[in-house]
Short mmCIF file of C-alpha atoms in Angstrom, two decimals:
data_model
loop_
_atom_site.label_atom_id
_atom_site.label_comp_id
_atom_site.label_asym_id
_atom_site.label_seq_id
_atom_site.Cartn_x
_atom_site.Cartn_y
_atom_site.Cartn_z
CA MET A 9 27.56 -8.55 -15.93
CA PHE A 10 26.31 -11.03 -13.33
CA THR A 11 26.49 -14.73 -13.42
CA THR A 12 24.49 -17.46 -11.75
CA LEU A 13 25.39 -18.10 -8.12
CA HIS A 14 27.68 -21.07 -7.42
CA GLU A 15 24.97 -22.39 -5.00
CA GLU A 16 21.31 -21.38 -4.93
CA LYS A 17 20.18 -19.17 -2.05
CA VAL A 18 16.80 -20.10 -0.43
CA PHE A 19 14.56 -17.99 1.85
CA LYS A 20 11.91 -19.92 3.82
CA ASP A 21 8.57 -18.30 3.24
CA PRO A 22 5.18 -19.02 4.86
CA VAL A 23 3.26 -18.15 1.67
CA HIS A 24 5.44 -19.67 -1.10
CA ARG A 25 7.28 -22.19 1.06
CA TYR A 26 10.60 -21.30 -0.57
CA ILE A 27 11.91 -18.27 -2.42
CA HIS A 28 14.79 -19.21 -4.77
CA VAL A 29 17.61 -16.90 -5.76
CA ARG A 30 20.05 -18.11 -8.39
CA ASP A 31 21.18 -14.80 -9.96
CA GLY A 32 24.05 -12.77 -8.63
CA LEU A 33 22.17 -9.49 -9.50
CA ILE A 34 19.18 -10.44 -7.34
CA TRP A 35 21.32 -11.59 -4.48
CA GLU A 36 23.36 -8.39 -4.41
CA LEU A 37 20.23 -6.14 -4.70
CA ILE A 38 18.71 -7.94 -1.59
CA GLY A 39 21.93 -7.09 0.34
CA THR A 40 21.79 -3.37 -0.34
CA LYS A 41 20.98 -0.98 2.52
CA GLU A 42 17.99 0.45 0.56
CA PHE A 43 16.36 -2.92 0.18
CA GLN A 44 17.13 -3.98 3.80
CA ARG A 45 15.38 -0.72 4.99
CA LEU A 46 12.15 -2.39 3.89
CA ARG A 47 12.40 -4.69 6.83
CA ARG A 48 11.51 -1.65 8.91
CA ILE A 49 8.49 -0.68 6.86
CA ARG A 50 5.35 -2.74 7.55
CA GLN A 51 3.40 -3.89 4.47
CA LEU A 52 -0.04 -3.02 5.93
CA GLY A 53 0.75 0.07 8.00
CA THR A 54 -1.70 0.27 10.89
CA THR A 55 -3.79 -2.90 9.97
CA SER A 56 -2.30 -4.63 13.02
CA PHE A 57 -4.64 -2.48 15.17
CA THR A 58 -7.42 -4.63 13.68
CA PHE A 59 -5.71 -7.93 12.73
CA HIS A 60 -2.88 -8.37 15.24
CA GLY A 61 -0.94 -10.72 13.00
CA ALA A 62 -0.43 -8.16 10.28
CA GLU A 63 3.13 -7.26 11.20
CA HIS A 64 4.80 -8.42 7.97
CA SER A 65 7.08 -6.02 6.16
CA ARG A 66 7.52 -4.74 2.66
CA PHE A 67 10.80 -6.75 2.58
CA ASN A 68 8.58 -9.97 2.90
CA HIS A 69 6.27 -8.78 0.13
CA SER A 70 9.00 -7.67 -2.25
CA LEU A 71 10.66 -11.11 -2.01
CA GLY A 72 7.27 -12.76 -2.56
CA VAL A 73 6.63 -10.70 -5.69
CA TYR A 74 10.11 -11.57 -6.93
CA GLU A 75 9.32 -15.28 -6.39
CA ILE A 76 6.10 -15.08 -8.40
CA MET A 77 7.84 -13.16 -11.18
CA ARG A 78 10.58 -15.82 -11.21
CA ARG A 79 8.09 -18.53 -11.70
CA MET A 80 6.34 -16.61 -14.38
CA THR A 81 9.56 -16.16 -16.34
CA GLU A 82 10.15 -19.91 -16.08
CA ILE A 83 6.70 -20.67 -17.48
CA PHE A 84 7.20 -18.05 -20.25
CA SER A 85 10.62 -19.47 -21.22
CA GLY A 86 10.64 -20.77 -24.73
CA LYS A 87 7.33 -19.25 -25.66
CA ALA A 88 7.15 -17.36 -28.94
CA ASP A 89 6.32 -13.88 -27.49
CA TRP A 90 8.83 -14.03 -24.63
CA ASN A 91 12.33 -12.45 -24.97
CA GLU A 92 14.70 -14.29 -22.66
CA ASP A 93 16.84 -11.20 -22.48
CA ASP A 94 14.01 -9.57 -20.28
CA ARG A 95 14.21 -12.18 -17.55
CA LEU A 96 16.65 -10.28 -15.29
CA LEU A 97 14.80 -7.04 -16.03
CA ALA A 98 11.53 -8.55 -14.86
CA LEU A 99 13.13 -10.05 -11.70
CA ALA A 100 14.78 -6.69 -10.76
CA VAL A 101 11.47 -4.83 -11.32
CA ALA A 102 9.65 -7.27 -9.15
CA LEU A 103 12.17 -7.07 -6.28
CA LEU A 104 12.50 -3.22 -6.37
CA HIS A 105 8.87 -2.15 -7.17
CA ASP A 106 8.14 -1.05 -3.60
CA ILE A 107 11.59 0.14 -2.54
CA GLY A 108 10.41 3.74 -2.28
CA HIS A 109 7.71 3.29 0.31
CA GLY A 110 8.03 5.32 3.44
CA PRO A 111 6.75 4.69 7.02
CA PHE A 112 3.09 4.14 7.19
CA SER A 113 3.20 4.78 3.45
CA HIS A 114 -0.24 6.19 2.45
CA SER A 115 -0.94 8.32 5.51
CA PHE A 116 2.60 9.65 5.29
CA GLU A 117 2.18 10.48 1.59
CA LYS A 118 -1.11 12.20 2.09
CA VAL A 119 0.24 14.64 4.75
CA PHE A 120 3.60 15.38 3.17
CA HIS A 121 2.52 15.21 -0.44
CA THR A 122 5.14 12.60 -1.28
CA ASP A 123 4.80 9.73 -3.82
CA HIS A 124 6.48 6.30 -3.16
CA GLU A 125 6.77 5.70 -6.92
CA GLU A 126 8.74 8.88 -7.28
CA TRP A 127 11.02 7.84 -4.47
CA THR A 128 11.38 4.41 -5.95
CA ARG A 129 12.59 6.18 -9.16
CA ARG A 130 15.02 8.29 -7.18
CA ILE A 131 16.45 5.25 -5.35
CA ILE A 132 16.94 3.22 -8.57
CA LEU A 133 18.46 6.30 -10.47
CA GLY A 134 20.28 8.03 -7.59
CA ASP A 135 23.52 7.73 -5.78
CA THR A 136 22.59 4.52 -4.06
CA GLU A 137 23.84 0.95 -3.62
CA VAL A 138 20.86 -0.22 -5.70
CA ASN A 139 21.88 1.93 -8.62
CA LEU A 140 25.50 0.90 -8.36
CA ILE A 141 24.65 -2.72 -8.70
CA LEU A 142 22.00 -2.20 -11.46
CA ARG A 143 24.63 -0.30 -13.52
CA LYS A 144 26.84 -3.38 -13.38
CA MET A 145 24.40 -4.95 -15.80
CA ASP A 146 24.40 -2.03 -18.18
CA ARG A 147 24.52 1.75 -17.81
CA CYS A 148 20.94 1.95 -19.18
CA PHE A 149 19.68 -0.91 -16.95
CA PRO A 150 18.58 1.39 -14.04
CA GLN A 151 16.49 3.50 -16.32
CA ALA A 152 14.87 0.49 -17.89
CA VAL A 153 13.85 -0.73 -14.42
CA ALA A 154 12.62 2.68 -13.40
CA ASP A 155 10.59 3.10 -16.58
CA ILE A 156 8.65 -0.11 -16.04
CA ILE A 157 7.82 0.79 -12.40
CA GLU A 158 6.74 4.33 -13.52
CA LYS A 159 4.55 2.74 -16.33
CA THR A 160 6.42 4.75 -19.03
CA SER A 161 8.30 1.83 -20.58
CA THR A 162 7.79 0.58 -24.12
CA ASN A 163 8.25 -2.99 -22.81
CA LYS A 164 4.58 -3.63 -22.35
CA LEU A 165 4.84 -7.33 -21.52
CA VAL A 166 7.10 -6.89 -18.54
CA SER A 167 5.01 -3.93 -17.42
CA SER A 168 1.91 -6.06 -17.44
CA MET A 169 3.67 -8.79 -15.44
CA ILE A 170 4.20 -6.35 -12.48
CA SER A 171 1.35 -3.91 -13.01
CA SER A 172 -2.06 -4.88 -14.52
CA GLN A 173 -5.29 -6.35 -13.28
CA ILE A 174 -3.64 -9.70 -12.60
CA ASP A 175 0.10 -9.37 -11.89
CA ALA A 176 2.88 -10.62 -9.53
CA ASP A 177 2.45 -7.71 -7.12
CA ARG A 178 -1.30 -8.22 -6.64
CA MET A 179 -1.12 -11.96 -6.38
CA ASP A 180 1.51 -11.81 -3.66
CA TYR A 181 -0.02 -9.13 -1.49
CA LEU A 182 -3.42 -10.70 -1.56
CA LEU A 183 -2.10 -14.14 -0.52
CA ARG A 184 0.42 -12.66 2.01
CA ASP A 185 -1.97 -10.16 3.56
CA ALA A 186 -4.65 -12.93 3.95
CA TYR A 187 -2.05 -15.22 5.59
CA TYR A 188 -0.86 -12.64 8.19
CA THR A 189 -4.25 -11.28 8.93
CA GLY A 190 -5.65 -14.73 9.49
CA VAL A 191 -8.55 -14.25 7.04
CA SER A 192 -9.64 -16.63 4.33
CA TYR A 193 -10.89 -13.96 1.82
CA GLY A 194 -7.64 -13.57 -0.05
CA GLN A 195 -7.07 -17.16 -0.90
CA PHE A 196 -7.06 -18.26 -4.57
CA ASP A 197 -5.36 -20.92 -6.67
CA LEU A 198 -1.94 -19.35 -7.46
CA GLU A 199 -0.62 -22.58 -8.86
CA ARG A 200 -3.38 -22.87 -11.38
CA ILE A 201 -3.21 -19.26 -12.51
CA LEU A 202 0.49 -19.49 -13.07
CA ARG A 203 0.14 -22.67 -15.05
CA VAL A 204 -2.42 -21.00 -17.43
CA MET A 205 -0.52 -17.66 -17.93
CA ARG A 206 0.97 -17.01 -21.34
CA PRO A 207 2.86 -14.05 -23.03
CA LYS A 208 0.83 -12.90 -26.05
CA ASN A 209 0.88 -9.70 -27.99
CA ASP A 210 2.87 -7.67 -25.36
CA GLU A 211 0.70 -8.65 -22.42
CA VAL A 212 -0.04 -11.46 -20.00
CA VAL A 213 -3.11 -13.63 -21.00
CA ILE A 214 -4.88 -16.46 -19.45
CA LYS A 215 -5.74 -19.73 -21.16
CA ALA A 216 -9.55 -19.96 -21.30
CA SER A 217 -9.40 -23.19 -19.35
CA GLY A 218 -8.17 -21.19 -16.33
CA MET A 219 -11.07 -18.70 -16.31
CA HIS A 220 -12.57 -19.98 -13.03
CA ALA A 221 -9.34 -19.61 -11.19
CA VAL A 222 -9.15 -15.99 -12.36
CA GLU A 223 -12.79 -15.43 -11.21
CA ASP A 224 -11.72 -16.64 -7.77
CA TYR A 225 -8.71 -14.31 -7.76
CA ILE A 226 -10.92 -11.28 -8.57
CA MET A 227 -13.54 -12.05 -5.93
CA SER A 228 -10.76 -12.62 -3.41
CA ARG A 229 -9.32 -9.21 -4.19
CA TYR A 230 -12.85 -7.62 -3.82
CA GLN A 231 -13.26 -9.33 -0.37
CA MET A 232 -9.85 -8.29 0.84
CA TYR A 233 -10.39 -4.63 0.14
CA TRP A 234 -13.67 -4.35 1.95
CA GLN A 235 -12.91 -6.81 4.81
CA VAL A 236 -9.27 -5.95 5.44
CA TYR A 237 -7.81 -2.97 3.65
CA PHE A 238 -10.85 -0.67 4.25
CA HIS A 239 -11.74 -2.00 7.62
CA PRO A 240 -13.15 1.01 9.59
CA VAL A 241 -11.01 0.26 12.67
CA THR A 242 -7.89 0.31 10.52
CA ARG A 243 -9.07 3.48 8.87
CA SER A 244 -9.65 5.07 12.30
CA SER A 245 -6.00 4.40 13.23
CA GLU A 246 -4.85 5.86 9.95
CA VAL A 247 -6.95 8.95 10.61
CA ILE A 248 -5.21 9.48 14.01
CA LEU A 249 -1.77 8.81 12.48
CA SER A 250 -2.50 11.45 9.78
CA LYS A 251 -3.65 13.96 12.31
CA ILE A 252 -0.45 13.46 14.44
CA LEU A 253 1.70 14.21 11.46
CA MET A 254 -0.49 17.13 10.55
CA ARG A 255 -0.30 18.57 14.04
CA VAL A 256 3.48 18.38 14.10
CA LYS A 257 3.64 20.06 10.75
CA ASP A 258 1.24 22.80 11.93
CA LEU A 259 3.14 23.35 15.24
CA GLN A 260 6.49 23.60 13.34
CA GLU A 261 4.99 26.31 11.14
CA LEU A 262 3.64 28.14 14.27
CA GLY A 263 7.14 28.12 15.82
CA TYR A 264 6.24 25.78 18.67
CA ASP A 265 9.18 24.84 20.85
CA PHE A 266 9.25 21.05 20.84
CA LYS A 267 10.79 19.16 23.76
CA GLN A 268 11.69 16.50 21.19
CA LYS A 269 12.29 18.39 18.06
CA PRO A 270 11.13 16.67 14.81
CA LEU A 271 14.67 16.58 13.39
CA HIS A 272 13.95 13.73 10.99
CA PHE A 273 10.98 15.77 9.58
CA LEU A 274 12.47 19.22 9.08
CA SER A 275 13.48 18.78 5.45
CA LEU A 276 9.92 17.42 4.79
CA PHE A 277 8.42 20.53 6.38
CA ALA A 278 10.62 22.73 4.19
CA GLY A 279 9.80 20.79 1.03
CA GLU A 280 13.47 20.12 0.58
CA ILE A 281 13.86 16.49 1.55
CA THR A 282 16.89 14.76 0.10
CA LEU A 283 17.10 11.12 -0.79
CA GLU A 284 19.49 10.62 2.19
CA ASP A 285 16.92 12.25 4.53
CA TYR A 286 14.11 10.04 3.08
CA LEU A 287 16.07 6.80 3.54
CA ARG A 288 16.54 7.54 7.15
CA LEU A 289 12.82 7.51 7.80
CA ASP A 290 11.34 4.13 8.90
CA GLU A 291 8.61 3.09 11.28
CA SER A 292 10.81 2.62 14.20
CA ILE A 293 11.93 6.33 13.87
CA VAL A 294 8.31 7.48 13.65
CA HIS A 295 7.37 5.40 16.79
CA TYR A 296 10.27 6.91 18.68
CA TYR A 297 8.90 10.40 18.04
CA PHE A 298 5.34 9.38 18.90
CA GLN A 299 6.63 8.01 22.22
CA SER A 300 8.52 11.21 22.95
CA TRP A 301 5.68 13.51 21.93
CA GLN A 302 3.40 12.07 24.60
CA GLU A 303 5.40 14.36 26.99
CA GLU A 304 4.85 17.54 24.87
CA ASP A 305 2.99 20.56 26.36
CA ASP A 306 0.71 20.78 23.37
CA PRO A 307 -2.45 18.92 24.58
CA ILE A 308 -3.54 17.93 20.99
CA LEU A 309 -0.22 16.34 19.92
CA LYS A 310 0.12 14.66 23.38
CA ASP A 311 -3.49 13.24 23.15
CA LEU A 312 -3.19 12.04 19.64
CA CYS A 313 0.11 10.30 20.24
CA ASN A 314 -1.35 8.65 23.33
CA ARG A 315 -4.36 7.46 21.33
CA PHE A 316 -2.22 5.98 18.56
CA LEU A 317 0.25 4.23 20.83
CA ASN A 318 -2.37 2.83 23.18
CA ARG A 319 -5.06 2.17 20.61
CA ARG A 320 -7.63 4.60 21.88
CA LEU A 321 -9.14 5.02 18.47
CA PHE A 322 -11.97 7.23 17.19
CA GLN A 323 -15.51 5.98 16.89
CA TYR A 324 -17.18 5.99 13.41
CA ILE A 325 -20.54 6.18 11.89
CA GLU A 326 -21.90 6.12 8.35
CA PHE A 327 -21.82 9.61 6.88
CA HIS A 328 -22.56 10.15 3.24
CA PRO A 329 -21.33 13.56 2.17
CA ASN A 330 -23.90 14.12 -0.54
CA GLU A 331 -26.74 13.47 1.99
CA ARG A 332 -25.28 14.91 5.17
CA MET A 333 -22.88 17.68 4.29
CA LYS A 334 -25.40 20.28 5.57
CA ASP A 335 -24.74 18.81 9.07
CA TRP A 336 -20.94 19.34 8.76
CA PRO A 337 -20.95 23.02 9.83
CA LYS A 338 -23.18 22.21 12.79
CA LEU A 339 -20.78 19.42 13.90
CA GLU A 340 -17.73 21.62 13.47
CA ALA A 341 -19.37 24.46 15.59
CA LEU A 342 -20.43 22.04 18.29
CA PHE A 343 -16.96 20.54 18.56
CA ALA A 344 -15.38 23.97 18.63
CA LYS A 345 -17.81 25.09 21.34
CA ALA A 346 -16.96 22.04 23.39
CA GLY A 347 -13.31 22.96 23.19
CA VAL A 348 -12.44 20.06 20.87
CA ASP A 349 -10.69 21.25 17.70
CA PRO A 350 -12.60 19.85 14.80
CA SER A 351 -9.49 20.09 12.51
CA TYR A 352 -7.97 17.12 14.45
CA TYR A 353 -10.96 15.34 16.02
CA LEU A 354 -13.65 15.45 13.36
CA VAL A 355 -12.82 13.58 10.12
CA MET A 356 -14.70 12.35 7.16
CA ASP A 357 -13.02 9.50 5.33
CA SER A 358 -13.92 7.83 2.07
CA SER A 359 -12.82 4.46 0.70
CA SER A 360 -13.44 3.30 -2.89
CA ASP A 361 -12.43 0.28 -5.02
CA LEU A 362 -13.02 -0.87 -8.55
CA PRO A 363 -12.36 -4.67 -8.50
CA TYR A 364 -12.33 -5.08 -12.27
CA ASP A 365 -12.83 -2.85 -15.28
CA VAL A 366 -12.26 -2.62 -19.02
CA TYR A 367 -11.03 0.32 -21.00
CA ARG A 368 -13.46 3.04 -21.81
CA PRO A 369 -12.67 5.91 -24.18
CA GLY A 370 -11.81 9.12 -22.32
CA GLU A 371 -11.11 7.32 -19.04
CA GLU A 372 -7.83 6.09 -17.43
CA GLU A 373 -6.62 3.11 -19.39
CA ARG A 374 -7.02 -0.19 -17.60
CA LEU A 375 -5.65 -3.14 -19.43
CA PRO A 376 -8.29 -5.88 -19.32
CA ILE A 377 -7.72 -9.56 -18.55
CA HIS A 378 -7.80 -11.44 -21.86
CA LEU A 379 -8.54 -15.12 -22.23
CA LEU A 380 -6.66 -17.03 -24.81
CA MET A 381 -9.16 -19.16 -26.66
CA PRO A 382 -8.40 -22.58 -28.18
CA ASP A 383 -8.32 -21.05 -31.64
CA GLY A 384 -5.63 -18.56 -30.60
CA SER A 385 -7.96 -15.54 -30.47
CA LEU A 386 -8.17 -13.21 -27.28
CA LYS A 387 -11.53 -12.55 -25.57
CA GLU A 388 -11.97 -10.05 -22.80
CA LEU A 389 -12.72 -11.84 -19.50
CA SER A 390 -16.08 -10.25 -18.59
CA THR A 391 -17.59 -11.30 -21.99
CA HIS A 392 -17.13 -14.96 -20.91
CA SER A 393 -17.58 -14.77 -17.22
CA ASP A 394 -20.91 -13.96 -15.65
CA VAL A 395 -19.25 -13.49 -12.31
CA VAL A 396 -16.84 -10.90 -13.53
CA GLU A 397 -19.37 -9.27 -15.80
CA ALA A 398 -21.57 -8.75 -12.77
CA ILE A 399 -18.96 -6.56 -11.02
CA SER A 400 -17.09 -5.09 -14.00
CA GLY A 401 -17.00 -1.35 -13.90
CA LYS A 402 -18.90 -1.11 -10.64
CA LYS A 403 -17.03 1.22 -8.23
CA ARG A 404 -18.04 0.84 -4.54
CA THR A 405 -17.51 3.80 -2.24
CA ASP A 406 -17.84 3.94 1.52
CA HIS A 407 -18.02 7.11 3.67
CA LYS A 408 -17.60 7.27 7.39
CA LEU A 409 -17.32 10.06 10.02
CA TYR A 410 -14.68 9.55 12.63
CA TYR A 411 -14.77 11.27 16.10
CA PRO A 412 -13.50 10.71 19.69
CA ALA A 413 -16.59 9.29 21.41
CA ASP A 414 -14.82 9.32 24.78
CA VAL A 415 -14.59 13.09 24.70
CA LEU A 416 -18.28 13.38 24.07
CA THR A 417 -18.95 11.52 27.25
CA ASP A 418 -16.35 13.43 29.32
CA THR A 419 -17.97 15.29 32.26
CA ARG A 420 -15.92 18.37 31.38
CA VAL A 421 -18.09 18.73 28.28
CA ASP A 422 -21.25 20.64 28.74
CA GLN A 423 -24.28 18.25 28.84
CA GLU A 424 -26.33 20.24 26.38
CA ILE A 425 -23.43 20.15 23.77
CA ARG A 426 -22.93 16.38 24.38
CA ASP A 427 -26.66 15.74 23.82
CA SER A 428 -26.72 17.89 20.68
CA ILE A 429 -23.68 16.05 19.17
CA GLN A 430 -25.05 12.66 20.07
CA SER A 431 -28.50 13.57 18.63
CA LEU A 432 -26.92 14.79 15.39
CA LEU A 433 -24.69 11.81 15.07
CA THR A 434 -27.42 9.19 15.72
CA THR A 435 -29.65 10.72 13.02
CA THR A 436 -27.12 9.67 10.37
#
């Protein structure tokens, strides 16, 4: 069992000003090698190709989520529906919720079919420093933490504090990502929202007087997704990153003789990656391989690595699949005829977001945001907010086609093929 630290530890933070650590459990978890690894995993992957300040790490974010959660537990303290025994559980969940992320998380997961939440579970429950420290609390404590992160816990209140439509995780990443990208879209009144949060009936609710602050938060989230997270330049860099990893995987299966063998990826290729292997992977390792693979004999791998490292990104155009899919075989044929492998150089990418929704029978459950009315009753947010009602349930999707425009203007490519490709692309 842990006690309060003799002296409070403080992290200086650009978003929250200070992050306060008073519990021995949290201080020891921060010091584990698994948590320190998050310093080497960037929060926004390749977004720095678009917003050069976006170099912050998942370590930064995890501390920020912990700090918001700490403040939430202080606000909830003494309230009728809050169990003070859940305080350390909530803090541990907030700190560790992203510990399973790999390098360039979502691109990495897409190619190798991994799941950061599954790796988070394995880190928390496996033979790790994190697990050893959590078990000092209680032998069942690691499982309780993992269950909340996996969304399988019966503790609905703590689950909603870390994973709902307004939670500690989302509030930190919106503010933090806005700060480091230099945009104003993600700004909202965190102080006001925290002041009006209450525990009620196994969920976090918002006092009705704070409705406008929540409206601002939801609109900030909407803007951040379309102006930052789904920015087409960032998506272009993610496309190239994915194609590098795909090419390496394909070459390994073909028996290609690498000058720089992908040793850190071999267990991934075999589908037998161990926890130890996974924890060795970080973005510095991946960048090392990309640097080395610029010298490979394979022209595709060499070119893609050069593009990624030197920001020679693919061009993009609007390309709605329902309207333009008949053009896809033509594009593939033209690229192949030009000697440009469409498997790596012609990519259709889609982005979609649902800024706010309510539960509908037969669909994935989404816990709505409830307003706590003066008479003690709960009302769903969109029934009282015209702003939220206007966007509730409205999923926006964007489709783009990515391709290397510089190849199409290369003099080595036959003029007739270039003209055909350009004509086809401009008609979209």
